[in-house]
PDB file of C-alpha atoms in Angstrom:
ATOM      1  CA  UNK P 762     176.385 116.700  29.237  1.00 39.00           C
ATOM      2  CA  UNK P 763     175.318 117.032  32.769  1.00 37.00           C
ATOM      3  CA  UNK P 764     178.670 115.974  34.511  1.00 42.00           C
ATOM      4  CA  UNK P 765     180.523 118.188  32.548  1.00 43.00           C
ATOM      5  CA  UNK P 766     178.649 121.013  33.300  1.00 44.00           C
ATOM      6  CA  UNK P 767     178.964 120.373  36.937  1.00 46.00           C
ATOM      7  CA  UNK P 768     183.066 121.554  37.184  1.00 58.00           C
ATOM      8  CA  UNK P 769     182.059 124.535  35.062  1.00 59.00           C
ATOM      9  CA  UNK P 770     179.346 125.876  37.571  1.00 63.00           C
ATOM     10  CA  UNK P 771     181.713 125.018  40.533  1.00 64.00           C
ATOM     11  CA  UNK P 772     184.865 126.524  39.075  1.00 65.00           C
ATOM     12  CA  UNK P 773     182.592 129.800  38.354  1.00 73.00           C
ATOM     13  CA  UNK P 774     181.320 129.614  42.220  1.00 77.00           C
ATOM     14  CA  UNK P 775     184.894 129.543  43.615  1.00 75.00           C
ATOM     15  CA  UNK P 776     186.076 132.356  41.491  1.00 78.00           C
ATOM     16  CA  UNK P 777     183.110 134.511  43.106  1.00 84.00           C
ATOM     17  CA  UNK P 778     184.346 133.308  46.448  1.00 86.00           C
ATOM     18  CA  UNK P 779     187.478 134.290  45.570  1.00 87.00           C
ATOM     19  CA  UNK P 780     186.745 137.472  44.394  1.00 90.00           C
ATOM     20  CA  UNK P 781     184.112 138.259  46.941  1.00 91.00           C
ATOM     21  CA  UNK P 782     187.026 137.928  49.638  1.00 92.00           C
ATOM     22  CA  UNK P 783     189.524 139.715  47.467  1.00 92.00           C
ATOM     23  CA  UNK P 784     187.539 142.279  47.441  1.00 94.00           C
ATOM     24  CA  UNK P 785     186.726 142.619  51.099  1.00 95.00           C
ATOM     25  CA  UNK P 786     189.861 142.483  51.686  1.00 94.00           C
ATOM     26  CA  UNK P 787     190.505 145.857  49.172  1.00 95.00           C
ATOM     27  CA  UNK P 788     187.940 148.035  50.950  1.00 96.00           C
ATOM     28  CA  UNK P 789     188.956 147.134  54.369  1.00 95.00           C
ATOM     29  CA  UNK P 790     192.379 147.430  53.808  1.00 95.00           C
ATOM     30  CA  UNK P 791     191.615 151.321  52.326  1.00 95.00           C
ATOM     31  CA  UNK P 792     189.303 151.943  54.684  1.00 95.00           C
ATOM     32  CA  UNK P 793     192.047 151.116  57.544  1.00 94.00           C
ATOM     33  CA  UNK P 794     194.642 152.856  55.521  1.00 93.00           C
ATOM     34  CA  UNK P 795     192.960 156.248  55.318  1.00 91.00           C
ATOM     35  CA  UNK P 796     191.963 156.131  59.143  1.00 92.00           C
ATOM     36  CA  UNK P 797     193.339 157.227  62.452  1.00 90.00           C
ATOM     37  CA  UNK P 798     192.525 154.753  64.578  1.00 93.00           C
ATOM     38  CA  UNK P 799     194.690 152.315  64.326  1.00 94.00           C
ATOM     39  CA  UNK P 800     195.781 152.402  68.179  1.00 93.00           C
ATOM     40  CA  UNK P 801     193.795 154.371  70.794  1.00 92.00           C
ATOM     41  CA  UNK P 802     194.657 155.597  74.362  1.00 90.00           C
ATOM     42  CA  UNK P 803     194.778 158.515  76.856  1.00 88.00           C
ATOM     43  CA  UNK P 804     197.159 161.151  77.921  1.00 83.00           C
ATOM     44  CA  UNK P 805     197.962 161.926  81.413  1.00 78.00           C
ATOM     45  CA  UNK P 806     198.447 166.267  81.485  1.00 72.00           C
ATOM     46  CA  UNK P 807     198.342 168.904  83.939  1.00 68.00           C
ATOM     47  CA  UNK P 808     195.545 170.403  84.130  1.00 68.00           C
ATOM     48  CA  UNK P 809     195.598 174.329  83.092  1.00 63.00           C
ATOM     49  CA  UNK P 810     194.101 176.958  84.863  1.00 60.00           C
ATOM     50  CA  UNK P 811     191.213 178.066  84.751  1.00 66.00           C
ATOM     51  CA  UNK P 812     190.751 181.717  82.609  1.00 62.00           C
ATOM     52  CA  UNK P 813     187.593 184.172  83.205  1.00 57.00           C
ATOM     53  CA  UNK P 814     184.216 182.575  84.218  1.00 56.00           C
ATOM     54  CA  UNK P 815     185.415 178.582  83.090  1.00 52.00           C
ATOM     55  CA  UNK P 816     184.704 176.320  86.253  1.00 52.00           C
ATOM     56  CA  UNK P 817     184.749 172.553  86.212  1.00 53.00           C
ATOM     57  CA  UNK P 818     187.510 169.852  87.334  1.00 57.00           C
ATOM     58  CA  UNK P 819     189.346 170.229  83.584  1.00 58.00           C
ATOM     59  CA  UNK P 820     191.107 173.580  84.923  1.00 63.00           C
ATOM     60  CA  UNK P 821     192.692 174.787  88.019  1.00 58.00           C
ATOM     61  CA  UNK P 822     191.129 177.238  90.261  1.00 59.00           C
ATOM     62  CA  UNK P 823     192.258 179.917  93.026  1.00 55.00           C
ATOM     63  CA  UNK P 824     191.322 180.037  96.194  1.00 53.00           C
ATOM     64  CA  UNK P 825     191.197 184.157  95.885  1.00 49.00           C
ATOM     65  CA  UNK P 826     188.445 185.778  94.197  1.00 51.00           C
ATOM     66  CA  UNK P 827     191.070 188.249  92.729  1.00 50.00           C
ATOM     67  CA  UNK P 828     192.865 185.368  91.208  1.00 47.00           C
ATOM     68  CA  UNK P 829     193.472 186.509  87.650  1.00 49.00           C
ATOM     69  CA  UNK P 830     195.272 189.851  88.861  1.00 49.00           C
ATOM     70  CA  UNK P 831     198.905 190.224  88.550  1.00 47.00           C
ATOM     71  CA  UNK P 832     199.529 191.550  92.244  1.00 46.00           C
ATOM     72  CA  UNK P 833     197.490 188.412  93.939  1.00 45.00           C
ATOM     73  CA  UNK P 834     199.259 185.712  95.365  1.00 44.00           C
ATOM     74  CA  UNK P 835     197.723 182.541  93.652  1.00 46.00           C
ATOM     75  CA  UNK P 836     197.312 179.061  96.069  1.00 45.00           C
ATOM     76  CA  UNK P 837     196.511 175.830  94.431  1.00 49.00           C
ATOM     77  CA  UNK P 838     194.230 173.556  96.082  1.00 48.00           C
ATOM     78  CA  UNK P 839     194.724 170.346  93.829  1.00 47.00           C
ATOM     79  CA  UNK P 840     197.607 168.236  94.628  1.00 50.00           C
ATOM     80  CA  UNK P 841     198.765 164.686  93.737  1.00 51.00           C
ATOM     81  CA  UNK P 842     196.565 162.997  90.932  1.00 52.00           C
ATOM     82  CA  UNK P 843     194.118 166.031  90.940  1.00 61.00           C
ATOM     83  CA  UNK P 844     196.322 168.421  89.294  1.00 67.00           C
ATOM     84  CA  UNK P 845     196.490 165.751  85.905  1.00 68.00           C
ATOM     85  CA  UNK P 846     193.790 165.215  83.572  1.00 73.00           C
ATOM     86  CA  UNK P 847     193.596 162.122  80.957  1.00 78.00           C
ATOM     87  CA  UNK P 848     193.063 163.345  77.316  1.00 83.00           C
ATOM     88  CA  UNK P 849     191.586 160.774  74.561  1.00 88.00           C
ATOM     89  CA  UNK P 850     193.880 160.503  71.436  1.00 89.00           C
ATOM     90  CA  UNK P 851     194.062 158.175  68.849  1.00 91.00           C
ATOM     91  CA  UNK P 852     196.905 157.494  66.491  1.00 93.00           C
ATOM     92  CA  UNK P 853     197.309 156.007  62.585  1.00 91.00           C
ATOM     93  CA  UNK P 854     199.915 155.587  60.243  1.00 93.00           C
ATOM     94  CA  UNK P 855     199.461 159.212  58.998  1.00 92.00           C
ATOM     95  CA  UNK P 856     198.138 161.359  61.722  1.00 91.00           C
ATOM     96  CA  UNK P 857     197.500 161.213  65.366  1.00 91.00           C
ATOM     97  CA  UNK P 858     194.856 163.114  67.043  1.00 91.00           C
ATOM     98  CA  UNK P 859     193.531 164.297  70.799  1.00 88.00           C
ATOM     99  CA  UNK P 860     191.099 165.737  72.426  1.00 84.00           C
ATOM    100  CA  UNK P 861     191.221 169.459  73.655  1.00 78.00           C
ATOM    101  CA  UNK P 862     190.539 170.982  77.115  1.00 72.00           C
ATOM    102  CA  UNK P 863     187.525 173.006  77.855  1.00 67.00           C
ATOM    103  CA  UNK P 864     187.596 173.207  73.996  1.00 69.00           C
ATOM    104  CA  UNK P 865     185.448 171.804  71.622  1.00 74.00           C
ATOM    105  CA  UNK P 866     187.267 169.278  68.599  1.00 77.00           C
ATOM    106  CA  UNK P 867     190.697 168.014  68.072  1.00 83.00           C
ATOM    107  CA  UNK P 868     194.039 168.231  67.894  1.00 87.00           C
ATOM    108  CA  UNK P 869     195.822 166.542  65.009  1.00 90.00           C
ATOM    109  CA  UNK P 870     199.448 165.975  64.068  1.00 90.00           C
ATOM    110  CA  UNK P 871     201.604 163.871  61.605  1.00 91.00           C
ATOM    111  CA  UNK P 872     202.598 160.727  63.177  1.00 92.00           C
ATOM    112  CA  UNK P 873     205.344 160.663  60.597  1.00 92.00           C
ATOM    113  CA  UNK P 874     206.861 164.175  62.572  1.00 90.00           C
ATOM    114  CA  UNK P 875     206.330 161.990  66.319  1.00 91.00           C
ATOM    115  CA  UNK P 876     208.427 158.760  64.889  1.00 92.00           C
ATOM    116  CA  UNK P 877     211.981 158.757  66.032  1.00 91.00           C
ATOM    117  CA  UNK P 878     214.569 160.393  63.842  1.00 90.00           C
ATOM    118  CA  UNK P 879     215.582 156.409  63.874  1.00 90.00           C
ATOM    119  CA  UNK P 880     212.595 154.366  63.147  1.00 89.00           C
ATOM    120  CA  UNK P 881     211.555 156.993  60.496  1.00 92.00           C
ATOM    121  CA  UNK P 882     212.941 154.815  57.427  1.00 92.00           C
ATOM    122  CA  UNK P 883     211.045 151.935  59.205  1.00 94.00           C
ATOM    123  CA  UNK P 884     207.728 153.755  58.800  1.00 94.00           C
ATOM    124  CA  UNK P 885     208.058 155.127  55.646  1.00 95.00           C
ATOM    125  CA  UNK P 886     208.537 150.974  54.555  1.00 95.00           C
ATOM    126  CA  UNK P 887     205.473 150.289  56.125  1.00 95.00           C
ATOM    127  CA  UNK P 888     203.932 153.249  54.517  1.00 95.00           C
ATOM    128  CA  UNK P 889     205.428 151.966  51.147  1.00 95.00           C
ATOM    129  CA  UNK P 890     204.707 148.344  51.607  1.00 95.00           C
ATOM    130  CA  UNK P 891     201.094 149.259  52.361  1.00 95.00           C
ATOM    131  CA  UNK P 892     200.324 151.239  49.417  1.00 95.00           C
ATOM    132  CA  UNK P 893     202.059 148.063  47.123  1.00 96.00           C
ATOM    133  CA  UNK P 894     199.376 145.924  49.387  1.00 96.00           C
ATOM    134  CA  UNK P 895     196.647 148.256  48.116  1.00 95.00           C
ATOM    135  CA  UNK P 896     198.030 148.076  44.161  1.00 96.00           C
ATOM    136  CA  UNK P 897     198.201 144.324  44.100  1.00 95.00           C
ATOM    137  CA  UNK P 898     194.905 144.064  45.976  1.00 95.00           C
ATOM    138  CA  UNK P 899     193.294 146.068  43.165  1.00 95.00           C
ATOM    139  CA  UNK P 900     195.147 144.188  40.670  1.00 94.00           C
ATOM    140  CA  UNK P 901     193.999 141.367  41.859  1.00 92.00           C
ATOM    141  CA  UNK P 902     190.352 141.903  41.772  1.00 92.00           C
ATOM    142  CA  UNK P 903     191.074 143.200  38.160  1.00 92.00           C
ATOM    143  CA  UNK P 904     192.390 140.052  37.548  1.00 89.00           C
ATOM    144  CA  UNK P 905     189.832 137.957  38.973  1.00 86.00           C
ATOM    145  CA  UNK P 906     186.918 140.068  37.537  1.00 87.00           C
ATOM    146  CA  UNK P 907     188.054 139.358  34.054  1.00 85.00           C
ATOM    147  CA  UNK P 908     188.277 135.954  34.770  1.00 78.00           C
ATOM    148  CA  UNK P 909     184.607 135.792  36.018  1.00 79.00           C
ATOM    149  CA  UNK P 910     182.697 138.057  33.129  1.00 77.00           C
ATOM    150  CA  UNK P 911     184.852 137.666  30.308  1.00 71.00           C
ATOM    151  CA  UNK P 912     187.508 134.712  29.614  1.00 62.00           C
ATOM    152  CA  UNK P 913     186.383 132.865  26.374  1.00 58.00           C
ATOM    153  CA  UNK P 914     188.121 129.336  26.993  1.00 64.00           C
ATOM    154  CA  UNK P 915     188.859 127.436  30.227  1.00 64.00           C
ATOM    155  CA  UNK P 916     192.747 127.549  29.182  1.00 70.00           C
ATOM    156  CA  UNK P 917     192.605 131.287  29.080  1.00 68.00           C
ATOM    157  CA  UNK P 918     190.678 131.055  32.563  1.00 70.00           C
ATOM    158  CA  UNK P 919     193.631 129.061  33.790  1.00 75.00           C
ATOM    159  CA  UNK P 920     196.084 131.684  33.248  1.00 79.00           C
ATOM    160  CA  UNK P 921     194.498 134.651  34.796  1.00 82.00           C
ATOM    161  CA  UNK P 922     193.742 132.689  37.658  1.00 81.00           C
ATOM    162  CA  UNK P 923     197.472 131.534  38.292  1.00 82.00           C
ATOM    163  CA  UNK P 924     198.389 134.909  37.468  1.00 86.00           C
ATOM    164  CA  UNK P 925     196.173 136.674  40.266  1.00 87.00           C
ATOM    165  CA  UNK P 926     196.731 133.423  43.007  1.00 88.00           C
ATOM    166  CA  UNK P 927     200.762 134.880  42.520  1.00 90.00           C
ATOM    167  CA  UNK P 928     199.673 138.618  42.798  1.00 93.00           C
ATOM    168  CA  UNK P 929     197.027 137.822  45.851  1.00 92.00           C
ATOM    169  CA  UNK P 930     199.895 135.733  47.459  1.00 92.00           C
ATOM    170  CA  UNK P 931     202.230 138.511  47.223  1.00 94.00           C
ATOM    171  CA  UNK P 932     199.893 141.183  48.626  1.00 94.00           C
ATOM    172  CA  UNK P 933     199.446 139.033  51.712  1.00 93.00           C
ATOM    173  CA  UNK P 934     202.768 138.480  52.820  1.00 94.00           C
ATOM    174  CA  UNK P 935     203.043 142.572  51.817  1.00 94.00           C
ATOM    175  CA  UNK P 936     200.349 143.500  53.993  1.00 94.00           C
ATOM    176  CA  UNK P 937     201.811 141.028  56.444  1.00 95.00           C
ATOM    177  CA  UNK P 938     204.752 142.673  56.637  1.00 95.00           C
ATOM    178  CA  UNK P 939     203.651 146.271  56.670  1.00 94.00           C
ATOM    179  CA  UNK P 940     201.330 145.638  59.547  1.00 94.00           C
ATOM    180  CA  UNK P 941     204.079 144.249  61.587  1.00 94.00           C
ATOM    181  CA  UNK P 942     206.566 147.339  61.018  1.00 94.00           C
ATOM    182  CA  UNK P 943     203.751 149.750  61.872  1.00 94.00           C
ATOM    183  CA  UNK P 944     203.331 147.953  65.237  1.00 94.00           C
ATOM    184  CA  UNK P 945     207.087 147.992  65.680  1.00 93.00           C
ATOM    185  CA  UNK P 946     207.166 151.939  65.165  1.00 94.00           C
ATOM    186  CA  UNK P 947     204.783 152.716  67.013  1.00 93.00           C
ATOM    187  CA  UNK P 948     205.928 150.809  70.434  1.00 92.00           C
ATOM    188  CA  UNK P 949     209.264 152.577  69.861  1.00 92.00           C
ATOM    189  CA  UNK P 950     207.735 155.787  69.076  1.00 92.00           C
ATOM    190  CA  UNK P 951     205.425 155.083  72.781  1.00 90.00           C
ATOM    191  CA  UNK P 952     209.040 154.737  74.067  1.00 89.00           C
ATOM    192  CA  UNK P 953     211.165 157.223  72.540  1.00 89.00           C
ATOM    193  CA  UNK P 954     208.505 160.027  70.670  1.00 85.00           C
ATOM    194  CA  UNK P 955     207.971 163.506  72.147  1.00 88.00           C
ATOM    195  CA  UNK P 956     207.155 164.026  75.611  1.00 86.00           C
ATOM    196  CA  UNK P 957     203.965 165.914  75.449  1.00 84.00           C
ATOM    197  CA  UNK P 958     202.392 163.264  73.208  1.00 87.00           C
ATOM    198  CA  UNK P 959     203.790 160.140  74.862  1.00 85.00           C
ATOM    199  CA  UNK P 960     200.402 158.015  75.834  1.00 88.00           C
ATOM    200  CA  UNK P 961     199.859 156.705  79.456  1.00 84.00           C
ATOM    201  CA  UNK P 962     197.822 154.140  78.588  1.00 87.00           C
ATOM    202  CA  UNK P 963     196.969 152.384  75.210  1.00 90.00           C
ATOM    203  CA  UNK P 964     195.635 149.710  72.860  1.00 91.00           C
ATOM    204  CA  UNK P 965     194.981 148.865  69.733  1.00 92.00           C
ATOM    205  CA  UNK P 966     192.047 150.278  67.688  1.00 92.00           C
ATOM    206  CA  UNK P 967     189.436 149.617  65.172  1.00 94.00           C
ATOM    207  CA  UNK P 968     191.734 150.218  62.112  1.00 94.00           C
ATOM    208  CA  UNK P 969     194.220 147.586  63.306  1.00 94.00           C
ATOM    209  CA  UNK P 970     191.873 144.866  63.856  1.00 94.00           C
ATOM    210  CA  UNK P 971     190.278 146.241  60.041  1.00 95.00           C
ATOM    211  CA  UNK P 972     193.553 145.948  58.461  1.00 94.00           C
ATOM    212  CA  UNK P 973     194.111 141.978  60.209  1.00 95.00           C
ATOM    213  CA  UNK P 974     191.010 141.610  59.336  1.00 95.00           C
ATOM    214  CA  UNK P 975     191.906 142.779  55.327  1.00 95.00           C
ATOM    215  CA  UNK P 976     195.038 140.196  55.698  1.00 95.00           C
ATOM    216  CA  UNK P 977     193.077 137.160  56.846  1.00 95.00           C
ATOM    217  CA  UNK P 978     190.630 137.630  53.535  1.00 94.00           C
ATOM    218  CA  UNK P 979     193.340 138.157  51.123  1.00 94.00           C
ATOM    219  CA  UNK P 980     194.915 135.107  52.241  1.00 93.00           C
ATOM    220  CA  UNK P 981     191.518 133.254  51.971  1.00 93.00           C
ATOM    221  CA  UNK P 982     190.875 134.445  48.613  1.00 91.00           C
ATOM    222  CA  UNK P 983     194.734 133.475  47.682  1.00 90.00           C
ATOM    223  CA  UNK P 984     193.898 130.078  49.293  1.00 90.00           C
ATOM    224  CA  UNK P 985     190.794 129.564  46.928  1.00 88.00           C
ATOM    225  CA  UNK P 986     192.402 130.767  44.060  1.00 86.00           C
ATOM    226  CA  UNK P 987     194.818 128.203  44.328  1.00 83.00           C
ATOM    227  CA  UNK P 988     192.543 125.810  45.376  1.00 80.00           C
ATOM    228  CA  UNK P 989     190.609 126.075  42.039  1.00 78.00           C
ATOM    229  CA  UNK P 990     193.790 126.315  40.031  1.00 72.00           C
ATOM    230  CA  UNK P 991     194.869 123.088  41.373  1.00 76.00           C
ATOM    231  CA  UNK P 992     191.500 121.590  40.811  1.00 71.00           C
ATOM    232  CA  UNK P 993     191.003 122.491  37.309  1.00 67.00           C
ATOM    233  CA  UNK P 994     194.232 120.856  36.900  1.00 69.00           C
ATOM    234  CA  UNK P 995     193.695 117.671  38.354  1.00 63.00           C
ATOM    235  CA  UNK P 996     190.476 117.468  36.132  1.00 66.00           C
ATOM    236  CA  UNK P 997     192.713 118.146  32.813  1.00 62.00           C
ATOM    237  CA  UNK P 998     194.630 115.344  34.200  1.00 64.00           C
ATOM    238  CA  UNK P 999     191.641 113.066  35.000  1.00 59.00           C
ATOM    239  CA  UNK P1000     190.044 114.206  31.560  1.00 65.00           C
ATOM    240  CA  UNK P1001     193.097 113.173  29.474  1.00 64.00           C
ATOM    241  CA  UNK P1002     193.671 110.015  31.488  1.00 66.00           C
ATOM    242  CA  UNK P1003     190.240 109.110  30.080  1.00 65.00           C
ATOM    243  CA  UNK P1004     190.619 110.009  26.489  1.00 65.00           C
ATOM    244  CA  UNK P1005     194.264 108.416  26.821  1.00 62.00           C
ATOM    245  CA  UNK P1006     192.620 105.263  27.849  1.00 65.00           C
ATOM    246  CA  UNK P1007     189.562 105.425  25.310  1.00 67.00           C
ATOM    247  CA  UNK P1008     192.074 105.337  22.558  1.00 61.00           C
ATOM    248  CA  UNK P1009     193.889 102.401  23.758  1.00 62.00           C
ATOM    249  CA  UNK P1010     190.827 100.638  23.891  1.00 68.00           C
ATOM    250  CA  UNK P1011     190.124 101.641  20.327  1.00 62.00           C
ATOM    251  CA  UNK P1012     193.155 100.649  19.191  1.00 59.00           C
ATOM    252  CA  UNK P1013     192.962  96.992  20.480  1.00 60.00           C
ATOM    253  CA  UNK P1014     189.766  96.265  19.777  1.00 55.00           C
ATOM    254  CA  UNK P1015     189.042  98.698  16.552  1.00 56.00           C
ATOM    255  CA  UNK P1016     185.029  98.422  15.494  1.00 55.00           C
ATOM    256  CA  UNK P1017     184.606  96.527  12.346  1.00 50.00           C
TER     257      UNK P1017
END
């Protein structure tokens, strides 16, 4: 009885490993969904001037102490580099955000209204593709969860687990491919979006390296899935080999 229980305690360890992953890979890909950080940066702007009692180097000032009335004639002392100031902002799928002068907070707006008129249908894939990532991710864990706390037989096992090593599989290469199309837009959108939100310099946050990150576990827990499909097979096959051979025996030399 001991060898047989063996398989069962290591099939039941690889489906926690396998859902353990599949679900790491759900929260971080939500969690990287719902964010703005996927790419990060700064924006070179003029500096405004300065209103009332501000001071500091985020505004301009006048050299004339009448330099808010109408009538005075207003000289600027900054030139070159000193007349820009580089704002924070940081950019996701839905929204993009930067800081404000002199002002406390942010500044949001729909990254969907920055993207090109022409790589528009491109994000709204990504957008798609990403949620269909999320649904098969959650279906997966489903899947895997039942297979863990409630199948009665190991042939019923068998079948949920090919079933969610196909889904898990599919919501890789989805996520995959989503990823990729983001990162596409939002080069072209550095290249061709709006003027005033166009970044001077920037990389690649948090939220990007979170959804990778989401990728490289679902394709772990799609690789141990299958793993442990395959190997319950292979001991069906090694099982039936044995009873196949039994019988023979029994048949050539039956016991009197």
């Amino acid at each position: 009885r001991m060898p047989a229980s063996i398989p069962a305690a290591d099939r039941r360890h690889r489906a926690s490993a396998a859902f353990s992953l599949s679900f790491l890979s759900l929260v971080f890909s939500i969690t990287a969904f719902g964010s703005s950080y996927w790419c990060e940066g700064t924006r070179k702007v003029a500096k405004p001037f300065c209103k009332g009692d501000s001071r500091g180097d985020l505004c301009i000032r006048f050299n004339s102490p009448d330099g808010n009335g109408s009538q005075a004639v207003q000289y600027i002392w900054e030139t070159g580099d000193d007349k820009f100031v580089e704002k924070k902002f940081h950019a996701g799928i839905w929204y993009s955000c930067e800081e404000m002068i002199n002002e406390e907070g942010e500044k949001c707006r729909s990254f969907i209204s920055l993207t090109p008129a022409s790589d528009r249908g491109v994000l709204w894939l990504s957008i798609v593709a990403e949620l269909l990532y999320v649904v098969l991710l959650l279906t997966g864990n489903i899947l895997m969860s039942v297979e863990i706390f409630y199948y009665s037989s190991v042939i019923d096992g068998l079948k949920i687990n090919a079933f969610s090593a196909v889904v898990t599989v599919l919501a890789g290469l989805l996520g995959m491919v989503a990823h990729m199309m983001y990162t596409t837009v939002f080069q072209m959108t550095v290249n061709l979006g709006p003027e005033d939100w166009r970044p001077h310099t920037w990389d690649y946050g948090w939220s990007y390296g979170l959804a990778w990150t989401s990728f490289a576990c679902c394709m772990a827990a799609a690789v141990t899935t299958l793993n442990k499909y395959t190997k319950t097979i292979l001991e069906f096959k090694h099982k039936r080999r044995k009873l196949e051979r039994s019988f023979r025996i029994q048949y050539k030399f039956p016991d009197h």
